[in-house]
Amino acid sequence: MSTVVLDNVTKIYPGGYLAVDRMNLRAEEGELLVLLGPSGCGKSTLLRMIAGLEEITSGDLWLGGQLANNLAPRDRDVAMVFQNGALYPHRTVRGNLSFPLEIAKADPTMVKQRVVELSRALHIDETLDRRPGTLSGGQRQRVAMGRAIVRQPSLFLMDEPLSNLDAGMRTELRMEISSLVRALGVTTIYVTHDQVEALTLADRIAIMNRGVLQDIGTPAQVYNDPATAFTAAFLNSQQLNLLAATVRTPQNQFIMLDFGPHQITMPWTDPRAYAVSQHTGTQIIVGIRPDGLVPVPERTEGPTFFGRVRTLEYHGHEWLAYLEAGIPAVNVPEPPDRRQLNGTGGGGKARSMMRRLLNGSAPAEEEEPQPALAQSGTHRRADLIVRLGNRPVWRAGDAGRVAVDVSRLMLFTMDGTRIDPPRR
Ligand code: ADP
């Protein structure tokens, strides 16, 4: 069993592509840590650096308290499972499972027993004498996992192990991975771009974008109390309303979030009030989940928005309504892209950062990204997305009013950073 610590780890690929940017992360002993982010954000690169399959450009990797930057992969006591769990085609399932123990010259009686036990735990005991070519995708992935687990590594690394399976199999195997790695107590780092997989599996989730860590916490922490607007949007399987509002404090009596045609007040007693008031006179981003807006009768007291229902969308378990309310919306703010070598912008920075890293000096502060107003602030008048539950209370063209649950508003600066500090 092993802790994993990444201390300011950066990866610049030959040619100057900055794939992982000063990553700090700690996986506790026995923890199931999920790395989540869109395709290309650097998750696999990070995992491969931990496995020793990719060199670390700068920063330190500690495995079980030992500095591991230059440790050979075979000395890391790490097992890895990939998307296409490659198996030996000419060996049976039994042969595949026993192979890692055989090359470690383990006692044959122990090997036999362990293979049977593990195959039962993975529900592949009936396939032990079959060859991989005759198995389903789900069974093959189970064997691949079994082969990785069988010699009881200190650290288990999984790179999108379920993404090639159909939805039903994915759900089934997800539950099994969860109970198996927890029963074994092996520290596990699991890479996925699927937010449902991350929320259901993880002890904690680390969210990445463009090579940069966005947030880390338990599933409930990052979902309910996200550190960045990117995290809030990425974890939301429905779309997230991201609205532009100006903060006002009329005669210091209360805080007003001015959305243009609509205003919402926040009393000074709100725990976020002081932090928000520091932004008086400036524009901020207000995030509201579709279920934070509740249809109410026309004459309703308290904070509300109103508009015209443009369209309704049926999602099986619920209806979503699109309400035209004239409120300026913003795109999801992302960290500035500093990764590209070609063209202007980020590439030059990646290149100069590499030069400095190679010269042994730390990245200078002036390299810090500036607030991405131009990127994030593209105002458009988007519809409010409202969750209606399983009964469509409106029809297209209706006038609609929604109550706003002020306690559930998520407040960000224009570069997507939380205004009131998230609790971790
Ligand atoms: P993810 O796992 O999040 O999809 P990866 O870690 O595979 O992302 O890749 C991160 C970025 O690094 C991608 O833009 C990818 O094209 C780039 N990349 C990956 N491997 C290499 C390589 N060997 N050489 C250059 N660039 C690479």
Tab-separated table of C-alpha atoms and ligand atoms in Angstrom:
chain	number	residue	atom	x	y	z
A	1	MET	CA	0.000	0.000	0.000
A	2	SER	CA	1.266	3.365	-0.946
A	3	THR	CA	0.741	7.091	-0.871
A	4	VAL	CA	1.336	9.054	-4.063
A	5	VAL	CA	2.541	12.649	-3.918
A	6	LEU	CA	3.044	14.893	-6.929
A	7	ASP	CA	4.988	18.005	-6.053
A	8	ASN	CA	4.860	20.675	-8.766
A	9	VAL	CA	5.049	18.060	-11.516
A	10	THR	CA	5.300	19.390	-15.081
A	11	LYS	CA	5.435	17.503	-18.358
A	12	ILE	CA	6.663	19.153	-21.529
A	13	TYR	CA	6.780	16.732	-24.460
A	14	PRO	CA	9.702	16.877	-26.872
A	15	GLY	CA	8.749	19.624	-29.313
A	16	GLY	CA	7.588	21.833	-26.453
A	17	TYR	CA	3.997	20.738	-25.745
A	18	LEU	CA	3.118	21.552	-22.129
A	19	ALA	CA	0.826	18.643	-21.231
A	20	VAL	CA	0.862	18.881	-17.412
A	21	ASP	CA	1.464	22.204	-15.715
A	22	ARG	CA	2.825	22.291	-12.144
A	23	MET	CA	0.546	19.631	-10.688
A	24	ASN	CA	0.286	19.188	-6.918
A	25	LEU	CA	-1.659	16.159	-5.754
A	26	ARG	CA	-1.681	13.612	-2.967
A	27	ALA	CA	-3.415	10.214	-2.995
A	28	GLU	CA	-3.713	8.729	0.471
A	29	GLU	CA	-3.033	5.116	1.318
A	30	GLY	CA	-5.944	2.956	0.158
A	31	GLU	CA	-7.689	5.862	-1.524
A	32	LEU	CA	-9.534	5.673	-4.844
A	33	LEU	CA	-8.610	8.955	-6.489
A	34	VAL	CA	-10.251	9.744	-9.840
A	35	LEU	CA	-8.547	12.063	-12.349
A	36	LEU	CA	-11.348	13.673	-14.344
A	37	GLY	CA	-11.223	16.064	-17.284
A	38	PRO	CA	-11.945	16.468	-20.981
A	39	SER	CA	-10.027	14.504	-23.567
A	40	GLY	CA	-6.507	15.867	-24.052
A	41	CYS	CA	-6.239	17.620	-20.671
A	42	GLY	CA	-3.224	15.563	-19.565
A	43	LYS	CA	-4.770	12.785	-17.443
A	44	SER	CA	-3.029	9.863	-19.160
A	45	THR	CA	0.255	11.747	-19.243
A	46	LEU	CA	0.017	12.170	-15.482
A	47	LEU	CA	-0.808	8.500	-14.959
A	48	ARG	CA	2.034	7.412	-17.223
A	49	MET	CA	4.483	9.590	-15.283
A	50	ILE	CA	3.363	7.858	-12.062
A	51	ALA	CA	3.832	4.457	-13.736
A	52	GLY	CA	7.294	5.453	-14.970
A	53	LEU	CA	6.312	5.161	-18.639
A	54	GLU	CA	6.834	8.868	-19.238
A	55	GLU	CA	9.668	11.029	-17.960
A	56	ILE	CA	8.870	13.893	-15.563
A	57	THR	CA	10.165	17.207	-16.946
A	58	SER	CA	10.284	18.936	-13.566
A	59	GLY	CA	8.902	18.503	-10.063
A	60	ASP	CA	8.961	15.455	-7.811
A	61	LEU	CA	6.999	12.223	-7.601
A	62	TRP	CA	6.954	10.383	-4.273
A	63	LEU	CA	5.652	6.817	-4.006
A	64	GLY	CA	5.215	5.454	-0.489
A	65	GLY	CA	7.514	8.187	0.821
A	66	GLN	CA	10.284	7.399	-1.684
A	67	LEU	CA	11.397	9.856	-4.371
A	68	ALA	CA	10.470	7.967	-7.531
A	69	ASN	CA	11.319	10.285	-10.462
A	70	ASN	CA	14.100	8.028	-11.667
A	71	LEU	CA	12.806	4.688	-10.432
A	72	ALA	CA	12.411	2.062	-13.188
A	73	PRO	CA	8.757	1.084	-13.822
A	74	ARG	CA	9.325	-2.476	-12.557
A	75	ASP	CA	10.668	-1.106	-9.241
A	76	ARG	CA	7.555	0.984	-8.565
A	77	ASP	CA	5.276	-1.911	-7.581
A	78	VAL	CA	2.573	-0.454	-9.769
A	79	ALA	CA	-0.003	-2.262	-11.923
A	80	MET	CA	-1.815	-0.567	-14.764
A	81	VAL	CA	-5.026	-1.310	-16.670
A	82	PHE	CA	-5.683	0.390	-20.009
A	83	GLN	CA	-8.773	1.001	-22.096
A	84	ASN	CA	-8.059	-2.107	-24.154
A	85	GLY	CA	-6.788	-4.463	-21.485
A	86	ALA	CA	-4.250	-6.304	-23.659
A	87	LEU	CA	-4.193	-10.037	-22.891
A	88	TYR	CA	-2.011	-12.900	-24.122
A	89	PRO	CA	-4.243	-14.358	-26.864
A	90	HIS	CA	-2.767	-17.871	-26.765
A	91	ARG	CA	-3.065	-18.271	-23.020
A	92	THR	CA	-6.299	-19.185	-21.309
A	93	VAL	CA	-7.866	-16.868	-18.737
A	94	ARG	CA	-6.163	-19.001	-16.082
A	95	GLY	CA	-2.860	-18.626	-17.918
A	96	ASN	CA	-3.274	-14.864	-18.204
A	97	LEU	CA	-4.109	-14.483	-14.518
A	98	SER	CA	-1.276	-16.681	-13.317
A	99	PHE	CA	1.417	-15.245	-15.607
A	100	PRO	CA	2.539	-12.320	-13.371
A	101	LEU	CA	2.929	-14.742	-10.436
A	102	GLU	CA	4.750	-17.328	-12.525
A	103	ILE	CA	7.379	-14.843	-13.659
A	104	ALA	CA	7.754	-13.784	-10.021
A	105	LYS	CA	8.447	-17.507	-9.350
A	106	ALA	CA	5.633	-17.817	-6.843
A	107	ASP	CA	4.722	-21.174	-5.274
A	108	PRO	CA	2.512	-23.044	-7.831
A	109	THR	CA	-0.027	-24.143	-5.192
A	110	MET	CA	-0.448	-20.559	-4.024
A	111	VAL	CA	-0.751	-19.390	-7.664
A	112	LYS	CA	-3.537	-21.901	-8.352
A	113	GLN	CA	-5.450	-20.902	-5.255
A	114	ARG	CA	-5.048	-17.170	-5.811
A	115	VAL	CA	-6.187	-17.387	-9.439
A	116	VAL	CA	-9.345	-19.257	-8.430
A	117	GLU	CA	-10.134	-16.795	-5.620
A	118	LEU	CA	-9.599	-13.791	-7.827
A	119	SER	CA	-11.615	-15.225	-10.722
A	120	ARG	CA	-14.533	-15.721	-8.318
A	121	ALA	CA	-14.284	-12.139	-7.065
A	122	LEU	CA	-14.286	-10.919	-10.673
A	123	HIS	CA	-17.086	-13.285	-11.781
A	124	ILE	CA	-14.923	-14.945	-14.419
A	125	ASP	CA	-14.436	-18.305	-12.681
A	126	GLU	CA	-16.505	-20.018	-15.384
A	127	THR	CA	-14.200	-18.740	-18.110
A	128	LEU	CA	-10.874	-19.919	-16.654
A	129	ASP	CA	-10.191	-22.417	-19.444
A	130	ARG	CA	-11.217	-20.144	-22.297
A	131	ARG	CA	-8.990	-17.997	-24.494
A	132	PRO	CA	-9.435	-14.172	-24.580
A	133	GLY	CA	-10.769	-14.296	-28.163
A	134	THR	CA	-13.903	-16.098	-26.977
A	135	LEU	CA	-14.753	-13.590	-24.212
A	136	SER	CA	-17.029	-10.547	-24.219
A	137	GLY	CA	-15.501	-7.065	-23.839
A	138	GLY	CA	-16.576	-6.927	-20.203
A	139	GLN	CA	-15.062	-10.325	-19.440
A	140	ARG	CA	-11.791	-9.365	-21.135
A	141	GLN	CA	-11.580	-6.183	-19.044
A	142	ARG	CA	-12.199	-8.268	-15.911
A	143	VAL	CA	-9.310	-10.562	-16.835
A	144	ALA	CA	-7.092	-7.532	-17.507
A	145	MET	CA	-7.965	-6.194	-14.078
A	146	GLY	CA	-7.388	-9.568	-12.471
A	147	ARG	CA	-3.993	-9.820	-14.096
A	148	ALA	CA	-3.059	-6.400	-12.720
A	149	ILE	CA	-4.325	-7.155	-9.216
A	150	VAL	CA	-3.092	-10.718	-8.894
A	151	ARG	CA	0.356	-9.905	-7.575
A	152	GLN	CA	-1.085	-7.381	-5.115
A	153	PRO	CA	0.669	-4.202	-6.211
A	154	SER	CA	1.063	-1.191	-3.930
A	155	LEU	CA	-0.554	1.044	-6.475
A	156	PHE	CA	-3.216	0.434	-9.072
A	157	LEU	CA	-3.445	2.762	-12.086
A	158	MET	CA	-6.448	2.568	-14.406
A	159	ASP	CA	-6.700	4.520	-17.646
A	160	GLU	CA	-10.342	4.699	-18.839
A	161	PRO	CA	-10.791	0.941	-18.262
A	162	LEU	CA	-14.531	1.031	-18.998
A	163	SER	CA	-14.764	3.385	-21.943
A	164	ASN	CA	-14.951	0.635	-24.588
A	165	LEU	CA	-17.840	-1.175	-22.903
A	166	ASP	CA	-21.545	-0.669	-23.446
A	167	ALA	CA	-23.522	1.318	-20.869
A	168	GLY	CA	-24.933	-1.655	-18.947
A	169	MET	CA	-21.596	-3.387	-18.661
A	170	ARG	CA	-19.944	-0.130	-17.647
A	171	THR	CA	-22.306	0.316	-14.711
A	172	GLU	CA	-21.901	-3.289	-13.617
A	173	LEU	CA	-18.111	-3.292	-13.801
A	174	ARG	CA	-17.916	0.147	-12.181
A	175	MET	CA	-19.574	-1.211	-9.044
A	176	GLU	CA	-17.281	-4.214	-9.056
A	177	ILE	CA	-14.123	-2.128	-9.428
A	178	SER	CA	-15.301	-0.002	-6.547
A	179	SER	CA	-15.890	-2.909	-4.185
A	180	LEU	CA	-12.812	-4.829	-5.321
A	181	VAL	CA	-10.237	-2.075	-4.876
A	182	ARG	CA	-11.799	-1.110	-1.566
A	183	ALA	CA	-11.732	-4.705	-0.350
A	184	LEU	CA	-8.063	-4.957	-1.343
A	185	GLY	CA	-7.260	-1.562	0.172
A	186	VAL	CA	-4.869	-0.769	-2.693
A	187	THR	CA	-4.307	2.910	-3.487
A	188	THR	CA	-5.905	3.436	-6.894
A	189	ILE	CA	-5.687	6.291	-9.384
A	190	TYR	CA	-8.411	6.065	-11.994
A	191	VAL	CA	-8.570	8.212	-15.132
A	192	THR	CA	-11.856	9.060	-16.829
A	193	HIS	CA	-13.553	11.815	-18.822
A	194	ASP	CA	-16.982	10.636	-17.615
A	195	GLN	CA	-18.334	12.706	-14.724
A	196	VAL	CA	-20.872	10.067	-13.670
A	197	GLU	CA	-18.119	7.475	-13.389
A	198	ALA	CA	-16.064	9.913	-11.316
A	199	LEU	CA	-18.915	10.874	-8.981
A	200	THR	CA	-20.002	7.284	-8.380
A	201	LEU	CA	-16.555	5.707	-7.956
A	202	ALA	CA	-14.267	8.164	-6.269
A	203	ASP	CA	-13.222	8.768	-2.702
A	204	ARG	CA	-11.939	12.061	-4.101
A	205	ILE	CA	-11.940	13.592	-7.577
A	206	ALA	CA	-9.149	15.725	-9.059
A	207	ILE	CA	-10.470	17.748	-12.000
A	208	MET	CA	-8.029	18.837	-14.707
A	209	ASN	CA	-8.282	21.123	-17.699
A	210	ARG	CA	-5.553	22.118	-20.163
A	211	GLY	CA	-2.893	20.477	-18.016
A	212	VAL	CA	-3.912	22.446	-14.912
A	213	LEU	CA	-5.545	21.131	-11.728
A	214	GLN	CA	-8.934	22.822	-11.338
A	215	ASP	CA	-10.244	21.348	-8.121
A	216	ILE	CA	-9.900	18.402	-5.764
A	217	GLY	CA	-12.287	17.058	-3.151
A	218	THR	CA	-14.848	14.384	-2.356
A	219	PRO	CA	-17.571	13.954	-4.977
A	220	ALA	CA	-20.009	15.921	-2.794
A	221	GLN	CA	-17.494	18.716	-2.194
A	222	VAL	CA	-16.591	19.276	-5.843
A	223	TYR	CA	-20.207	18.944	-6.972
A	224	ASN	CA	-21.887	21.121	-4.337
A	225	ASP	CA	-19.044	23.461	-3.566
A	226	PRO	CA	-16.892	23.668	-6.729
A	227	ALA	CA	-13.711	25.766	-6.661
A	228	THR	CA	-14.073	26.885	-10.277
A	229	ALA	CA	-16.821	27.491	-12.815
A	230	PHE	CA	-15.163	24.906	-15.048
A	231	THR	CA	-15.588	22.242	-12.339
A	232	ALA	CA	-19.218	23.215	-11.784
A	233	ALA	CA	-19.993	22.993	-15.506
A	234	PHE	CA	-18.008	19.815	-16.149
A	235	LEU	CA	-19.656	17.927	-13.300
A	236	ASN	CA	-23.119	18.925	-14.412
A	237	SER	CA	-24.618	16.349	-16.706
A	238	GLN	CA	-27.339	18.851	-17.517
A	239	GLN	CA	-26.228	22.221	-18.743
A	240	LEU	CA	-25.319	24.771	-16.116
A	241	ASN	CA	-26.678	28.318	-16.270
A	242	LEU	CA	-23.683	30.680	-16.170
A	243	LEU	CA	-24.990	34.241	-16.019
A	244	ALA	CA	-23.267	37.623	-15.911
A	245	ALA	CA	-24.302	39.930	-13.067
A	246	THR	CA	-22.997	43.211	-11.679
A	247	VAL	CA	-22.585	43.406	-7.900
A	248	ARG	CA	-24.203	46.443	-6.278
A	249	THR	CA	-24.563	47.435	-2.623
A	250	PRO	CA	-27.282	50.146	-2.626
A	251	GLN	CA	-26.770	52.366	0.435
A	252	ASN	CA	-24.971	49.417	1.952
A	253	GLN	CA	-28.337	47.929	2.918
A	254	PHE	CA	-28.032	44.651	1.067
A	255	ILE	CA	-26.203	43.102	-1.836
A	256	MET	CA	-27.837	43.211	-5.224
A	257	LEU	CA	-26.902	40.933	-8.086
A	258	ASP	CA	-27.934	42.960	-11.108
A	259	PHE	CA	-28.660	40.713	-14.104
A	260	GLY	CA	-29.846	43.610	-16.283
A	261	PRO	CA	-33.581	43.021	-16.651
A	262	HIS	CA	-33.709	41.182	-13.294
A	263	GLN	CA	-32.190	41.776	-9.874
A	264	ILE	CA	-31.714	39.375	-6.986
A	265	THR	CA	-30.915	40.566	-3.473
A	266	MET	CA	-28.708	38.842	-0.966
A	267	PRO	CA	-28.944	39.917	2.692
A	268	TRP	CA	-25.836	40.833	4.689
A	269	THR	CA	-26.582	37.791	6.849
A	270	ASP	CA	-25.690	35.515	3.918
A	271	PRO	CA	-22.330	33.877	4.742
A	272	ARG	CA	-21.049	34.847	1.265
A	273	ALA	CA	-22.075	38.489	1.560
A	274	TYR	CA	-18.741	39.972	2.607
A	275	ALA	CA	-16.761	38.134	-0.089
A	276	VAL	CA	-19.257	39.198	-2.773
A	277	SER	CA	-19.305	42.820	-1.579
A	278	GLN	CA	-15.583	43.022	-2.369
A	279	HIS	CA	-16.646	42.923	-6.040
A	280	THR	CA	-19.065	45.865	-5.830
A	281	GLY	CA	-19.297	47.656	-9.166
A	282	THR	CA	-17.791	44.788	-11.149
A	283	GLN	CA	-19.221	41.944	-13.139
A	284	ILE	CA	-19.178	38.403	-11.794
A	285	ILE	CA	-20.409	35.013	-13.002
A	286	VAL	CA	-23.388	33.452	-11.253
A	287	GLY	CA	-23.821	29.695	-11.719
A	288	ILE	CA	-27.283	28.157	-11.255
A	289	ARG	CA	-28.108	24.511	-11.847
A	290	PRO	CA	-31.381	23.862	-13.715
A	291	ASP	CA	-32.863	22.448	-10.495
A	292	GLY	CA	-31.994	25.652	-8.621
A	293	LEU	CA	-34.768	27.389	-10.596
A	294	VAL	CA	-38.292	26.311	-9.658
A	295	PRO	CA	-41.441	27.286	-11.635
A	296	VAL	CA	-43.798	29.332	-9.446
A	297	PRO	CA	-47.111	31.183	-9.956
A	298	GLU	CA	-46.950	34.647	-11.518
A	299	ARG	CA	-47.477	36.580	-8.285
A	300	THR	CA	-44.763	35.117	-6.095
A	301	GLU	CA	-42.761	37.047	-3.512
A	302	GLY	CA	-39.001	36.686	-3.154
A	303	PRO	CA	-36.211	36.317	-5.672
A	304	THR	CA	-37.541	35.320	-9.097
A	305	PHE	CA	-36.745	35.515	-12.811
A	306	PHE	CA	-39.386	35.600	-15.503
A	307	GLY	CA	-39.491	35.175	-19.242
A	308	ARG	CA	-41.077	33.340	-22.128
A	309	VAL	CA	-40.760	29.594	-22.574
A	310	ARG	CA	-38.946	29.089	-25.880
A	311	THR	CA	-39.024	25.312	-25.920
A	312	LEU	CA	-39.319	22.182	-23.788
A	313	GLU	CA	-37.054	19.163	-23.980
A	314	TYR	CA	-38.011	15.655	-22.872
A	315	HIS	CA	-35.193	13.664	-21.245
A	316	GLY	CA	-37.116	10.571	-20.200
A	317	HIS	CA	-36.824	11.020	-16.439
A	318	GLU	CA	-37.495	14.759	-16.609
A	319	TRP	CA	-38.391	17.776	-18.726
A	320	LEU	CA	-36.124	20.770	-19.196
A	321	ALA	CA	-37.505	24.159	-20.204
A	322	TYR	CA	-35.615	26.915	-21.991
A	323	LEU	CA	-36.787	30.260	-20.667
A	324	GLU	CA	-35.984	33.410	-22.621
A	325	ALA	CA	-35.299	35.938	-19.843
A	326	GLY	CA	-32.918	38.437	-21.485
A	327	ILE	CA	-30.088	37.713	-19.063
A	328	PRO	CA	-26.535	37.839	-20.452
A	329	ALA	CA	-24.847	34.441	-20.223
A	330	VAL	CA	-21.135	33.653	-20.368
A	331	ASN	CA	-19.205	30.718	-21.753
A	332	VAL	CA	-17.448	28.377	-19.351
A	333	PRO	CA	-14.198	30.136	-18.397
A	334	GLU	CA	-11.136	28.005	-19.040
A	335	PRO	CA	-7.537	28.571	-18.039
A	336	PRO	CA	-5.612	30.281	-20.849
A	337	ASP	CA	-4.209	27.651	-23.191
A	338	ARG	CA	-0.456	27.806	-22.644
A	339	ARG	CA	0.246	24.428	-24.192
A	340	GLN	CA	0.626	24.899	-27.952
A	341	LEU	CA	4.061	25.231	-29.432
A	342	ASN	CA	2.883	26.501	-32.790
A	343	GLY	CA	1.390	29.899	-33.386
A	344	THR	CA	1.227	32.775	-30.951
A	345	GLY	CA	0.204	32.759	-27.308
A	346	GLY	CA	0.729	29.696	-25.166
A	347	GLY	CA	3.439	28.040	-27.226
A	348	GLY	CA	5.994	30.727	-26.638
A	349	LYS	CA	5.268	30.475	-22.949
A	350	ALA	CA	5.640	26.682	-22.960
A	351	ARG	CA	8.921	27.056	-24.783
A	352	SER	CA	10.302	29.712	-22.463
A	353	MET	CA	9.082	27.721	-19.467
A	354	MET	CA	10.954	24.687	-20.767
A	355	ARG	CA	14.111	26.784	-21.194
A	356	ARG	CA	13.858	27.964	-17.608
A	357	LEU	CA	13.133	24.467	-16.309
A	358	LEU	CA	16.137	23.129	-18.176
A	359	ASN	CA	18.243	25.941	-16.715
A	360	GLY	CA	17.000	24.914	-13.293
A	361	SER	CA	15.156	28.102	-12.342
A	362	ALA	CA	11.564	28.252	-11.187
A	363	PRO	CA	8.871	29.648	-13.472
A	364	ALA	CA	8.623	33.408	-12.978
A	365	GLU	CA	5.495	34.927	-11.508
A	366	GLU	CA	4.887	37.129	-14.542
A	367	GLU	CA	4.094	33.934	-16.454
A	368	GLU	CA	0.920	33.517	-14.380
A	369	PRO	CA	-2.181	33.522	-16.577
A	370	GLN	CA	-4.153	36.734	-16.601
A	371	PRO	CA	-7.923	36.626	-15.890
A	372	ALA	CA	-9.455	35.373	-19.100
A	373	LEU	CA	-12.093	38.040	-19.544
A	374	ALA	CA	-11.861	37.978	-23.311
A	375	GLN	CA	-12.249	34.199	-23.377
A	376	SER	CA	-14.934	33.829	-20.782
A	377	GLY	CA	-16.823	37.029	-21.123
A	378	THR	CA	-18.372	36.503	-24.538
A	379	HIS	CA	-21.802	37.663	-23.548
A	380	ARG	CA	-24.775	36.227	-25.310
A	381	ARG	CA	-28.383	36.171	-24.326
A	382	ALA	CA	-28.904	32.522	-23.627
A	383	ASP	CA	-32.055	30.924	-22.339
A	384	LEU	CA	-32.329	29.926	-18.709
A	385	ILE	CA	-32.414	26.149	-18.390
A	386	VAL	CA	-35.067	25.107	-15.864
A	387	ARG	CA	-35.713	21.606	-14.561
A	388	LEU	CA	-39.421	20.814	-14.585
A	389	GLY	CA	-39.343	17.294	-13.167
A	390	ASN	CA	-41.517	14.666	-14.829
A	391	ARG	CA	-44.532	16.950	-15.407
A	392	PRO	CA	-44.248	19.728	-17.973
A	393	VAL	CA	-46.015	22.595	-16.172
A	394	TRP	CA	-45.461	24.919	-19.131
A	395	ARG	CA	-45.954	24.839	-22.889
A	396	ALA	CA	-43.789	26.585	-25.460
A	397	GLY	CA	-44.803	30.244	-25.692
A	398	ASP	CA	-46.088	30.458	-22.086
A	399	ALA	CA	-44.932	33.210	-19.765
A	400	GLY	CA	-42.983	31.555	-16.961
A	401	ARG	CA	-41.678	32.648	-13.601
A	402	VAL	CA	-39.067	30.786	-11.572
A	403	ALA	CA	-38.058	31.144	-7.942
A	404	VAL	CA	-34.306	31.430	-7.457
A	405	ASP	CA	-32.786	29.526	-4.558
A	406	VAL	CA	-30.222	32.146	-3.519
A	407	SER	CA	-28.434	29.723	-1.192
A	408	ARG	CA	-27.606	27.567	-4.228
A	409	LEU	CA	-26.134	30.328	-6.386
A	410	MET	CA	-22.488	29.678	-7.195
A	411	LEU	CA	-20.457	32.856	-7.433
A	412	PHE	CA	-17.309	33.187	-9.537
A	413	THR	CA	-15.041	35.952	-10.768
A	414	MET	CA	-14.948	36.435	-14.548
A	415	ASP	CA	-11.930	34.094	-14.818
A	416	GLY	CA	-13.994	31.338	-13.209
A	417	THR	CA	-12.517	31.319	-9.672
A	418	ARG	CA	-14.899	31.000	-6.714
A	419	ILE	CA	-15.581	34.267	-4.887
A	420	ASP	CA	-16.426	32.760	-1.489
A	421	PRO	CA	-13.774	30.148	-0.699
A	422	PRO	CA	-14.958	26.542	-1.132
A	423	ARG	CA	-14.880	24.441	2.051
A	424	ARG	CA	-12.427	21.542	1.826
B	1	ADP	P1	-5.930	12.824	-21.760
B	1	ADP	O1	-5.502	11.545	-21.128
B	1	ADP	O2	-6.470	13.804	-20.754
B	1	ADP	O3	-6.870	12.635	-22.911
B	1	ADP	P2	-3.179	12.980	-22.637
B	1	ADP	O4	-2.390	12.983	-21.385
B	1	ADP	O5	-3.254	11.702	-23.405
B	1	ADP	O6	-4.636	13.554	-22.352
B	1	ADP	O7	-2.596	14.094	-23.612
B	1	ADP	C1	-2.438	15.432	-23.189
B	1	ADP	C2	-1.911	16.236	-24.337
B	1	ADP	O8	-0.567	15.853	-24.616
B	1	ADP	C3	-2.699	15.993	-25.624
B	1	ADP	O9	-2.903	17.215	-26.277
B	1	ADP	C4	-1.809	15.087	-26.432
B	1	ADP	O10	-1.956	15.333	-27.813
B	1	ADP	C5	-0.422	15.473	-25.961
B	1	ADP	N1	0.491	14.322	-26.050
B	1	ADP	C6	0.284	13.091	-25.514
B	1	ADP	N2	1.340	12.283	-25.779
B	1	ADP	C7	2.233	13.017	-26.468
B	1	ADP	C8	3.540	12.773	-27.028
B	1	ADP	N3	4.111	11.581	-26.877
B	1	ADP	N4	4.151	13.773	-27.678
B	1	ADP	C9	3.564	15.004	-27.803
B	1	ADP	N5	2.347	15.312	-27.298
B	1	ADP	C10	1.691	14.339	-26.645
